[in-house]
mmCIF file of C-alpha atoms and ligand atoms in Angstrom:
data_model
loop_
_atom_site.group_PDB
_atom_site.id
_atom_site.type_symbol
_atom_site.label_atom_id
_atom_site.label_comp_id
_atom_site.label_asym_id
_atom_site.label_seq_id
_atom_site.Cartn_x
_atom_site.Cartn_y
_atom_site.Cartn_z
ATOM 1 C CA MET A 857 0.000 0.000 0.000
ATOM 2 C CA ILE A 858 1.240 3.501 -0.811
ATOM 3 C CA ILE A 859 -0.190 6.688 0.672
ATOM 4 C CA VAL A 860 0.400 9.693 -1.562
ATOM 5 C CA MET A 861 0.348 12.996 0.319
ATOM 6 C CA GLN A 862 -1.038 16.225 -1.118
ATOM 7 C CA LEU A 863 1.391 18.732 -2.604
ATOM 8 C CA GLY A 864 2.788 20.759 0.271
ATOM 9 C CA ALA A 865 1.602 18.381 3.013
ATOM 10 C CA THR A 866 3.250 19.317 6.305
ATOM 11 C CA GLU A 867 5.722 17.232 8.266
ATOM 12 C CA ALA A 868 3.131 16.874 11.032
ATOM 13 C CA GLN A 869 0.634 15.421 8.540
ATOM 14 C CA VAL A 870 3.234 12.956 7.280
ATOM 15 C CA GLU A 871 4.018 12.012 10.873
ATOM 16 C CA ALA A 872 0.317 11.479 11.645
ATOM 17 C CA VAL A 873 0.089 8.994 8.770
ATOM 18 C CA SER A 874 3.268 7.247 9.926
ATOM 19 C CA SER A 875 2.018 6.939 13.505
ATOM 20 C CA LEU A 876 -1.285 5.464 12.414
ATOM 21 C CA ILE A 877 0.599 2.862 10.377
ATOM 22 C CA ARG A 878 2.793 2.091 13.396
ATOM 23 C CA GLU A 879 -0.241 1.778 15.664
ATOM 24 C CA ARG A 880 -1.513 -0.937 13.336
ATOM 25 C CA GLY A 881 1.734 -2.845 13.746
ATOM 26 C CA PHE A 882 3.527 -1.938 10.495
ATOM 27 C CA GLU A 883 6.683 0.015 9.793
ATOM 28 C CA PRO A 884 6.080 2.989 7.443
ATOM 29 C CA LEU A 885 8.584 3.809 4.749
ATOM 30 C CA VAL A 886 8.656 7.535 3.957
ATOM 31 C CA LEU A 887 9.533 8.148 0.305
ATOM 32 C CA PRO A 888 10.348 11.796 -0.358
ATOM 33 C CA GLY A 889 9.437 12.832 -3.901
ATOM 34 C CA GLU A 890 9.549 15.966 -5.997
ATOM 35 C CA GLY A 891 7.207 18.207 -4.011
ATOM 36 C CA ARG A 892 5.043 15.272 -2.967
ATOM 37 C CA VAL A 893 5.782 12.756 -0.245
ATOM 38 C CA ALA A 894 4.595 9.164 -0.417
ATOM 39 C CA ILE A 895 4.508 6.707 2.465
ATOM 40 C CA GLY A 896 4.749 3.008 1.806
ATOM 41 C CA ILE A 897 3.753 0.027 3.890
ATOM 42 C CA PRO A 898 6.225 -2.636 2.775
ATOM 43 C CA ALA A 899 4.197 -5.608 3.954
ATOM 44 C CA ALA A 900 1.464 -7.792 2.562
ATOM 45 C CA LEU A 901 -1.857 -6.820 4.186
ATOM 46 C CA ASP A 902 -4.755 -9.237 4.363
ATOM 47 C CA PRO A 903 -8.012 -7.990 2.797
ATOM 48 C CA ASP A 904 -9.578 -6.934 6.148
ATOM 49 C CA GLN A 905 -6.502 -5.019 7.221
ATOM 50 C CA ARG A 906 -6.405 -3.328 3.824
ATOM 51 C CA VAL A 907 -9.990 -2.112 3.942
ATOM 52 C CA SER A 908 -9.774 -0.817 7.497
ATOM 53 C CA MET A 909 -6.395 0.817 6.917
ATOM 54 C CA GLU A 910 -7.609 2.490 3.720
ATOM 55 C CA ALA A 911 -10.644 3.908 5.518
ATOM 56 C CA ALA A 912 -8.613 5.223 8.456
ATOM 57 C CA LEU A 913 -5.848 6.742 6.337
ATOM 58 C CA GLY A 914 -8.273 8.326 3.878
ATOM 59 C CA THR A 915 -9.692 10.584 6.599
ATOM 60 C CA LEU A 916 -6.336 12.020 7.681
ATOM 61 C CA GLU A 917 -5.431 15.563 6.698
ATOM 62 C CA GLY A 918 -2.943 15.996 3.899
ATOM 63 C CA VAL A 919 -3.613 12.583 2.333
ATOM 64 C CA SER A 920 -4.228 12.778 -1.416
ATOM 65 C CA LYS A 921 -4.825 9.104 -2.194
ATOM 66 C CA VAL A 922 -4.263 5.600 -0.937
ATOM 67 C CA THR A 923 -3.239 3.095 -3.593
ATOM 68 C CA GLN A 924 -2.526 -0.618 -3.619
ATOM 69 C CA THR A 925 0.809 -1.764 -4.924
ATOM 70 C CA THR A 926 0.779 -4.437 -7.548
ATOM 71 C CA SER A 927 4.063 -6.159 -6.826
ATOM 72 C CA PRO A 928 4.218 -8.947 -4.248
ATOM 73 C CA TYR A 929 7.716 -7.784 -3.290
ATOM 74 C CA LYS A 930 7.942 -4.434 -1.554
ATOM 75 C CA LEU A 931 11.484 -3.647 -0.471
ATOM 76 C CA ALA A 932 12.899 -4.801 -3.811
ATOM 77 C CA SER A 933 10.367 -2.777 -5.770
ATOM 78 C CA LEU A 934 11.088 0.501 -7.554
ATOM 79 C CA GLU A 935 7.695 1.694 -6.305
ATOM 80 C CA PHE A 936 9.065 1.843 -2.767
ATOM 81 C CA HIS A 937 12.605 2.888 -3.528
ATOM 82 C CA ARG A 938 12.837 5.224 -6.442
ATOM 83 C CA ALA A 939 16.600 5.660 -6.585
ATOM 84 C CA LYS A 940 18.656 2.829 -8.064
ATOM 85 C CA THR A 941 20.786 1.039 -5.491
ATOM 86 C CA THR A 942 24.557 1.016 -5.700
ATOM 87 C CA VAL A 943 26.213 -1.692 -3.619
ATOM 88 C CA SER A 944 29.644 -0.583 -2.428
ATOM 89 C CA VAL A 945 32.316 -3.131 -1.657
ATOM 90 C CA GLY A 946 35.353 -1.120 -0.613
ATOM 91 C CA GLU A 947 36.101 1.053 -3.630
ATOM 92 C CA VAL A 948 34.068 -1.105 -5.997
ATOM 93 C CA ARG A 949 30.654 0.279 -6.924
ATOM 94 C CA ILE A 950 28.042 -2.095 -8.271
ATOM 95 C CA GLY A 951 25.189 -0.047 -9.642
ATOM 96 C CA PRO A 952 23.892 2.063 -12.518
ATOM 97 C CA ASP A 953 27.074 4.011 -13.322
ATOM 98 C CA HIS A 954 29.489 1.110 -13.611
ATOM 99 C CA PHE A 955 29.967 -2.209 -15.352
ATOM 100 C CA VAL A 956 31.785 -4.471 -12.901
ATOM 101 C CA VAL A 957 33.384 -7.725 -14.015
ATOM 102 C CA PHE A 958 33.531 -10.523 -11.439
ATOM 103 C CA GLY A 959 36.222 -12.812 -12.851
ATOM 104 C CA GLY A 960 37.855 -16.019 -11.675
ATOM 105 C CA PRO A 961 37.691 -19.784 -11.783
ATOM 106 C CA CYS A 962 34.624 -21.874 -11.082
ATOM 107 C CA SER A 963 36.438 -23.561 -8.174
ATOM 108 C CA VAL A 964 39.400 -22.685 -6.020
ATOM 109 C CA GLU A 965 41.730 -25.643 -6.681
ATOM 110 C CA SER A 966 45.017 -24.638 -5.037
ATOM 111 C CA TYR A 967 46.815 -21.511 -3.893
ATOM 112 C CA GLU A 968 48.901 -21.469 -7.122
ATOM 113 C CA GLN A 969 45.890 -21.834 -9.425
ATOM 114 C CA PHE A 970 43.858 -19.183 -7.607
ATOM 115 C CA ARG A 971 46.712 -16.706 -7.296
ATOM 116 C CA SER A 972 47.501 -17.070 -10.973
ATOM 117 C CA ALA A 973 43.831 -16.490 -11.871
ATOM 118 C CA ALA A 974 43.757 -13.455 -9.584
ATOM 119 C CA ASP A 975 46.831 -11.988 -11.267
ATOM 120 C CA THR A 976 45.140 -12.312 -14.663
ATOM 121 C CA VAL A 977 41.897 -10.812 -13.377
ATOM 122 C CA LYS A 978 43.719 -7.885 -11.837
ATOM 123 C CA ALA A 979 46.056 -7.260 -14.777
ATOM 124 C CA ALA A 980 43.064 -7.197 -17.128
ATOM 125 C CA GLY A 981 41.424 -4.505 -14.983
ATOM 126 C CA ALA A 982 38.610 -6.461 -13.305
ATOM 127 C CA THR A 983 37.950 -5.638 -9.658
ATOM 128 C CA VAL A 984 36.142 -8.602 -8.120
ATOM 129 C CA LEU A 985 37.596 -12.112 -7.910
ATOM 130 C CA ARG A 986 35.274 -15.096 -7.881
ATOM 131 C CA GLY A 987 36.000 -18.679 -6.869
ATOM 132 C CA GLY A 988 33.976 -21.456 -5.307
ATOM 133 C CA ALA A 989 35.174 -23.134 -2.122
ATOM 134 C CA PHE A 990 31.889 -24.965 -1.497
ATOM 135 C CA LYS A 991 30.599 -26.303 -4.792
ATOM 136 C CA PRO A 992 27.004 -27.320 -5.483
ATOM 137 C CA ARG A 993 27.532 -30.279 -7.823
ATOM 138 C CA THR A 994 24.827 -32.294 -9.503
ATOM 139 C CA SER A 995 26.646 -35.519 -8.620
ATOM 140 C CA PRO A 996 27.924 -36.309 -5.129
ATOM 141 C CA TYR A 997 30.946 -37.962 -6.792
ATOM 142 C CA SER A 998 32.110 -34.730 -8.473
ATOM 143 C CA PHE A 999 34.688 -32.415 -6.875
ATOM 144 C CA GLN A 1000 32.947 -30.662 -3.979
ATOM 145 C CA GLY A 1001 35.455 -27.849 -3.549
ATOM 146 C CA LEU A 1002 38.327 -27.317 -1.103
ATOM 147 C CA GLN A 1003 35.809 -25.978 1.425
ATOM 148 C CA LEU A 1004 37.478 -24.333 4.452
ATOM 149 C CA GLU A 1005 40.930 -24.590 2.880
ATOM 150 C CA GLY A 1006 39.479 -22.893 -0.216
ATOM 151 C CA LEU A 1007 38.122 -20.029 1.899
ATOM 152 C CA LYS A 1008 41.554 -19.516 3.429
ATOM 153 C CA ILE A 1009 43.140 -19.388 -0.021
ATOM 154 C CA ILE A 1010 40.565 -16.799 -1.126
ATOM 155 C CA GLN A 1011 41.317 -14.655 1.898
ATOM 156 C CA THR A 1012 45.083 -14.874 1.404
ATOM 157 C CA VAL A 1013 44.894 -14.032 -2.295
ATOM 158 C CA ALA A 1014 42.548 -11.105 -1.568
ATOM 159 C CA GLN A 1015 45.055 -9.703 0.920
ATOM 160 C CA GLU A 1016 47.915 -10.143 -1.546
ATOM 161 C CA THR A 1017 46.168 -8.618 -4.565
ATOM 162 C CA GLY A 1018 43.694 -6.135 -3.066
ATOM 163 C CA LEU A 1019 40.873 -7.645 -5.144
ATOM 164 C CA LYS A 1020 37.394 -7.926 -3.610
ATOM 165 C CA THR A 1021 36.036 -11.468 -3.450
ATOM 166 C CA VAL A 1022 32.809 -13.391 -3.904
ATOM 167 C CA SER A 1023 32.197 -17.036 -3.036
ATOM 168 C CA GLU A 1024 29.206 -19.282 -2.609
ATOM 169 C CA VAL A 1025 27.650 -20.228 0.697
ATOM 170 C CA MET A 1026 25.382 -23.261 0.507
ATOM 171 C CA SER A 1027 23.757 -23.467 3.919
ATOM 172 C CA ALA A 1028 22.554 -21.153 6.663
ATOM 173 C CA ASP A 1029 24.936 -22.561 9.276
ATOM 174 C CA MET A 1030 27.950 -21.795 7.054
ATOM 175 C CA VAL A 1031 27.118 -18.090 6.608
ATOM 176 C CA PRO A 1032 29.309 -16.834 9.499
ATOM 177 C CA ILE A 1033 32.381 -18.766 8.374
ATOM 178 C CA VAL A 1034 32.076 -17.792 4.696
ATOM 179 C CA ALA A 1035 31.302 -14.179 5.669
ATOM 180 C CA GLU A 1036 34.514 -14.077 7.681
ATOM 181 C CA HIS A 1037 36.626 -14.936 4.620
ATOM 182 C CA VAL A 1038 35.018 -13.133 1.642
ATOM 183 C CA ASP A 1039 33.564 -9.726 0.776
ATOM 184 C CA ILE A 1040 30.379 -10.877 -0.984
ATOM 185 C CA LEU A 1041 28.248 -13.952 -0.237
ATOM 186 C CA GLN A 1042 27.068 -15.772 -3.343
ATOM 187 C CA ILE A 1043 23.803 -17.657 -3.143
ATOM 188 C CA GLY A 1044 23.756 -20.124 -6.003
ATOM 189 C CA ALA A 1045 20.983 -20.835 -8.464
ATOM 190 C CA ARG A 1046 20.124 -24.115 -6.748
ATOM 191 C CA SER A 1047 19.787 -22.310 -3.407
ATOM 192 C CA MET A 1048 17.695 -19.350 -4.548
ATOM 193 C CA GLN A 1049 14.727 -20.572 -2.544
ATOM 194 C CA ASN A 1050 16.638 -21.875 0.467
ATOM 195 C CA PHE A 1051 14.760 -19.522 2.755
ATOM 196 C CA PRO A 1052 16.745 -20.082 5.988
ATOM 197 C CA LEU A 1053 19.922 -19.403 3.983
ATOM 198 C CA LEU A 1054 18.470 -16.172 2.557
ATOM 199 C CA VAL A 1055 17.493 -15.020 6.055
ATOM 200 C CA GLU A 1056 20.912 -15.810 7.523
ATOM 201 C CA ALA A 1057 22.712 -14.084 4.633
ATOM 202 C CA GLY A 1058 20.445 -11.095 5.215
ATOM 203 C CA ARG A 1059 21.338 -11.041 8.902
ATOM 204 C CA SER A 1060 25.063 -11.161 8.173
ATOM 205 C CA GLY A 1061 24.893 -7.639 6.729
ATOM 206 C CA LYS A 1062 27.347 -8.683 3.976
ATOM 207 C CA PRO A 1063 26.573 -7.896 0.331
ATOM 208 C CA VAL A 1064 24.658 -10.815 -1.188
ATOM 209 C CA PHE A 1065 25.079 -11.937 -4.811
ATOM 210 C CA LEU A 1066 21.841 -13.771 -5.523
ATOM 211 C CA LYS A 1067 21.591 -16.013 -8.559
ATOM 212 C CA ARG A 1068 18.303 -16.690 -10.279
ATOM 213 C CA GLY A 1069 17.094 -20.279 -9.982
ATOM 214 C CA PRO A 1070 17.105 -22.151 -13.316
ATOM 215 C CA SER A 1071 13.306 -22.325 -13.327
ATOM 216 C CA ALA A 1072 12.481 -19.277 -11.213
ATOM 217 C CA THR A 1073 10.072 -16.637 -12.437
ATOM 218 C CA ILE A 1074 10.961 -12.966 -12.080
ATOM 219 C CA ASP A 1075 8.544 -12.633 -9.139
ATOM 220 C CA GLU A 1076 10.077 -15.652 -7.384
ATOM 221 C CA PHE A 1077 13.543 -14.172 -7.954
ATOM 222 C CA LEU A 1078 12.563 -10.799 -6.498
ATOM 223 C CA LEU A 1079 10.768 -12.429 -3.578
ATOM 224 C CA ALA A 1080 13.976 -14.334 -2.787
ATOM 225 C CA ALA A 1081 15.785 -10.960 -2.751
ATOM 226 C CA GLU A 1082 12.990 -9.677 -0.497
ATOM 227 C CA TYR A 1083 13.955 -12.294 2.117
ATOM 228 C CA VAL A 1084 17.452 -10.804 2.329
ATOM 229 C CA LEU A 1085 16.228 -7.197 2.242
ATOM 230 C CA SER A 1086 13.635 -7.857 4.936
ATOM 231 C CA GLN A 1087 16.460 -8.676 7.352
ATOM 232 C CA GLY A 1088 17.597 -5.073 7.060
ATOM 233 C CA ASN A 1089 20.331 -5.850 4.541
ATOM 234 C CA PRO A 1090 20.019 -3.503 1.538
ATOM 235 C CA ASN A 1091 23.063 -4.857 -0.306
ATOM 236 C CA VAL A 1092 21.646 -7.345 -2.759
ATOM 237 C CA ILE A 1093 23.008 -7.891 -6.270
ATOM 238 C CA LEU A 1094 20.808 -9.928 -8.619
ATOM 239 C CA CYS A 1095 22.371 -12.286 -11.138
ATOM 240 C CA GLU A 1096 20.728 -13.699 -14.246
ATOM 241 C CA ARG A 1097 22.620 -16.936 -15.040
ATOM 242 C CA GLY A 1098 20.427 -18.681 -17.545
ATOM 243 C CA VAL A 1099 17.235 -20.647 -17.226
ATOM 244 C CA LEU A 1100 16.401 -24.220 -18.186
ATOM 245 C CA PRO A 1101 16.891 -24.635 -21.939
ATOM 246 C CA ILE A 1102 14.595 -26.396 -24.350
ATOM 247 C CA ASP A 1103 17.672 -27.603 -26.212
ATOM 248 C CA ARG A 1104 20.889 -28.618 -24.442
ATOM 249 C CA SER A 1105 22.668 -29.632 -27.642
ATOM 250 C CA TYR A 1106 24.315 -26.244 -28.052
ATOM 251 C CA THR A 1107 24.145 -24.390 -24.740
ATOM 252 C CA ARG A 1108 23.951 -25.467 -21.101
ATOM 253 C CA ASN A 1109 21.196 -22.986 -20.199
ATOM 254 C CA THR A 1110 19.259 -20.255 -21.978
ATOM 255 C CA LEU A 1111 20.625 -16.877 -20.961
ATOM 256 C CA ASP A 1112 17.534 -14.755 -20.387
ATOM 257 C CA LEU A 1113 18.914 -11.357 -21.324
ATOM 258 C CA ALA A 1114 15.419 -9.911 -21.531
ATOM 259 C CA ALA A 1115 15.336 -10.379 -17.755
ATOM 260 C CA VAL A 1116 17.778 -7.455 -17.510
ATOM 261 C CA PRO A 1117 15.460 -4.684 -18.773
ATOM 262 C CA VAL A 1118 12.509 -6.391 -17.085
ATOM 263 C CA LEU A 1119 14.274 -6.391 -13.710
ATOM 264 C CA LYS A 1120 15.450 -2.823 -14.263
ATOM 265 C CA GLU A 1121 11.858 -1.746 -14.733
ATOM 266 C CA HIS A 1122 10.667 -3.344 -11.507
ATOM 267 C CA THR A 1123 13.535 -3.185 -9.036
ATOM 268 C CA HIS A 1124 16.165 -0.724 -7.873
ATOM 269 C CA LEU A 1125 18.688 -3.512 -7.208
ATOM 270 C CA PRO A 1126 21.776 -3.938 -9.402
ATOM 271 C CA VAL A 1127 21.592 -6.671 -12.036
ATOM 272 C CA VAL A 1128 24.597 -8.708 -13.155
ATOM 273 C CA VAL A 1129 24.688 -11.319 -15.930
ATOM 274 C CA ASP A 1130 26.604 -14.601 -15.811
ATOM 275 C CA PRO A 1131 27.241 -15.608 -19.429
ATOM 276 C CA SER A 1132 29.463 -18.514 -18.336
ATOM 277 C CA HIS A 1133 26.730 -20.615 -16.726
ATOM 278 C CA GLY A 1134 24.261 -18.927 -19.059
ATOM 279 C CA THR A 1135 25.818 -20.588 -22.095
ATOM 280 C CA GLY A 1136 28.239 -23.206 -20.737
ATOM 281 C CA VAL A 1137 30.519 -22.644 -23.747
ATOM 282 C CA ALA A 1138 33.654 -20.494 -23.526
ATOM 283 C CA LYS A 1139 33.410 -19.101 -27.062
ATOM 284 C CA TYR A 1140 29.922 -17.697 -26.415
ATOM 285 C CA VAL A 1141 30.944 -15.866 -23.247
ATOM 286 C CA HIS A 1142 32.553 -12.893 -24.982
ATOM 287 C CA PRO A 1143 29.575 -11.950 -27.206
ATOM 288 C CA MET A 1144 27.061 -12.516 -24.414
ATOM 289 C CA THR A 1145 29.036 -10.343 -21.981
ATOM 290 C CA LEU A 1146 28.903 -7.492 -24.485
ATOM 291 C CA ALA A 1147 25.203 -8.178 -25.036
ATOM 292 C CA ALA A 1148 24.680 -7.924 -21.261
ATOM 293 C CA LEU A 1149 26.374 -4.519 -21.272
ATOM 294 C CA ALA A 1150 24.141 -3.389 -24.132
ATOM 295 C CA ALA A 1151 21.042 -4.758 -22.375
ATOM 296 C CA GLY A 1152 21.703 -2.499 -19.383
ATOM 297 C CA ALA A 1153 23.329 -4.899 -16.930
ATOM 298 C CA ASP A 1154 25.502 -3.494 -14.139
ATOM 299 C CA GLY A 1155 28.171 -6.138 -14.552
ATOM 300 C CA ALA A 1156 29.090 -9.650 -15.602
ATOM 301 C CA MET A 1157 30.351 -12.688 -13.749
ATOM 302 C CA VAL A 1158 32.842 -14.466 -16.001
ATOM 303 C CA GLU A 1159 34.610 -17.755 -15.297
ATOM 304 C CA MET A 1160 38.249 -17.963 -16.380
ATOM 305 C CA HIS A 1161 41.023 -20.435 -15.601
ATOM 306 C CA PRO A 1162 44.804 -20.443 -16.089
ATOM 307 C CA ASP A 1163 44.438 -23.908 -17.679
ATOM 308 C CA PRO A 1164 40.795 -24.570 -18.644
ATOM 309 C CA LYS A 1165 41.476 -28.054 -20.041
ATOM 310 C CA ASN A 1166 42.562 -29.254 -16.626
ATOM 311 C CA ALA A 1167 39.968 -27.355 -14.566
ATOM 312 C CA MET A 1168 38.299 -29.394 -11.833
ATOM 313 C CA SER A 1169 34.885 -27.904 -12.674
ATOM 314 C CA ASP A 1170 33.295 -26.039 -15.576
ATOM 315 C CA GLY A 1171 36.435 -26.046 -17.752
ATOM 316 C CA SER A 1172 34.420 -25.958 -20.975
ATOM 317 C CA GLN A 1173 33.004 -22.543 -20.157
ATOM 318 C CA ALA A 1174 36.184 -21.016 -18.716
ATOM 319 C CA LEU A 1175 38.043 -18.333 -20.666
ATOM 320 C CA THR A 1176 41.797 -18.640 -21.046
ATOM 321 C CA VAL A 1177 44.089 -15.899 -19.755
ATOM 322 C CA GLU A 1178 44.268 -14.391 -23.258
ATOM 323 C CA GLN A 1179 40.517 -14.613 -23.835
ATOM 324 C CA PHE A 1180 39.793 -12.961 -20.503
ATOM 325 C CA ALA A 1181 42.213 -10.116 -21.222
ATOM 326 C CA ALA A 1182 40.690 -9.625 -24.686
ATOM 327 C CA LEU A 1183 37.181 -9.530 -23.218
ATOM 328 C CA MET A 1184 38.151 -6.972 -20.574
ATOM 329 C CA ALA A 1185 39.786 -4.771 -23.217
ATOM 330 C CA GLU A 1186 36.563 -4.836 -25.226
ATOM 331 C CA VAL A 1187 34.410 -4.133 -22.141
ATOM 332 C CA LYS A 1188 36.590 -1.145 -21.299
ATOM 333 C CA ARG A 1189 36.401 0.121 -24.873
ATOM 334 C CA LEU A 1190 32.605 -0.116 -24.987
ATOM 335 C CA ALA A 1191 31.456 0.647 -21.431
ATOM 336 C CA GLY A 1192 31.568 4.415 -22.009
ATOM 337 C CA VAL A 1193 29.275 4.092 -25.037
ATOM 338 C CA PHE A 1194 26.633 2.782 -22.639
ATOM 339 C CA GLY A 1195 27.307 5.470 -20.036
ATOM 340 C CA ARG A 1196 29.257 3.284 -17.671
ATOM 341 C CA GLU A 1197 32.671 3.226 -16.082
ATOM 342 C CA SER A 1198 34.562 -0.012 -16.097
HETATM 343 C C1 PEP B 217 28.988 -20.906 -9.878
HETATM 344 O O1 PEP B 217 28.929 -19.663 -9.906
HETATM 345 O O2 PEP B 217 30.037 -21.546 -9.975
HETATM 346 C C2 PEP B 217 27.714 -21.673 -9.825
HETATM 347 C C3 PEP B 217 27.680 -22.909 -9.334
HETATM 348 O O3 PEP B 217 26.699 -21.001 -10.368
HETATM 349 P P1 PEP B 217 25.115 -21.324 -10.436
HETATM 350 O O4 PEP B 217 24.650 -21.332 -9.013
HETATM 351 O O5 PEP B 217 24.571 -20.164 -11.236
HETATM 352 O O6 PEP B 217 24.954 -22.639 -11.137
HETATM 353 MN MN1 MN B 218 30.882 -22.784 -12.332
#
């Protein structure tokens, strides 16, 4: 529900609306606008509450109209938060003015492998280093990641290179330990609706990189973000990483690039594209990263590996050192055309 105040409504009138909302057990969200203030109730009201609230608010002085919001998510919605969000991680800004590349291997395999990847990522001009320590694998017999040892390697390499880091956390109980070692918590596609995990990541206060589930609708994706936001954590980065394909003969997933402008229309949160999992094929990563930039994304997550043929996971979609450098050069050349710094 949004209460739009009359032009020139006084602070006391705005406060009267806010107190009535509080009396009913909700937290008002005051949204200053150009000349006109709006007050949101970022919660789902049941029909009885809605009718009685509408009647009570409608009689207050200074109220112009009371409207129902259409989106099931409130805190993630542009209706409630008109300015686009920029998530800051140290000096790195993830938001509407930048195009941030999150580069690195699928998995952390050893100190040497990860340090070498980090050197390539840094030399090419990317600012965030990715690498999985806990790996969600379809088969329990596949490499599961170096786990705690992997986290320690990430932390060491971050200290040595100054790069910011992102790594996946797979369960709620592991949030504190992962949060201690990395700058950004990644919630993987398979975990998008692990609600206790979303809540715990929200409580950690760390930036959360939330991947879209392979069969999740846009509303489900934004409601997952809402779980994190509702814990008082505003630092959520959305990531489109491809949805279930109708044809796996050529690509691993179908990269839903249309989700970028759709999300931009409905949420203030930054949107990043992962063309690596989105296609599953290294040679398609370069064109799809540039397409993501053109579609209005705020960044790309790109897997690279010092030796893709011998990678312990996702080698077929990993860029080589040369390919990664060439992609970054192209991103830097084109970012300005789309009004972004890179
Ligand atoms: C990953 O980033 O390595 C990963 C497992 O991604 P997703 O959750 O999108 O499959
Ligand atoms: Mn991967």
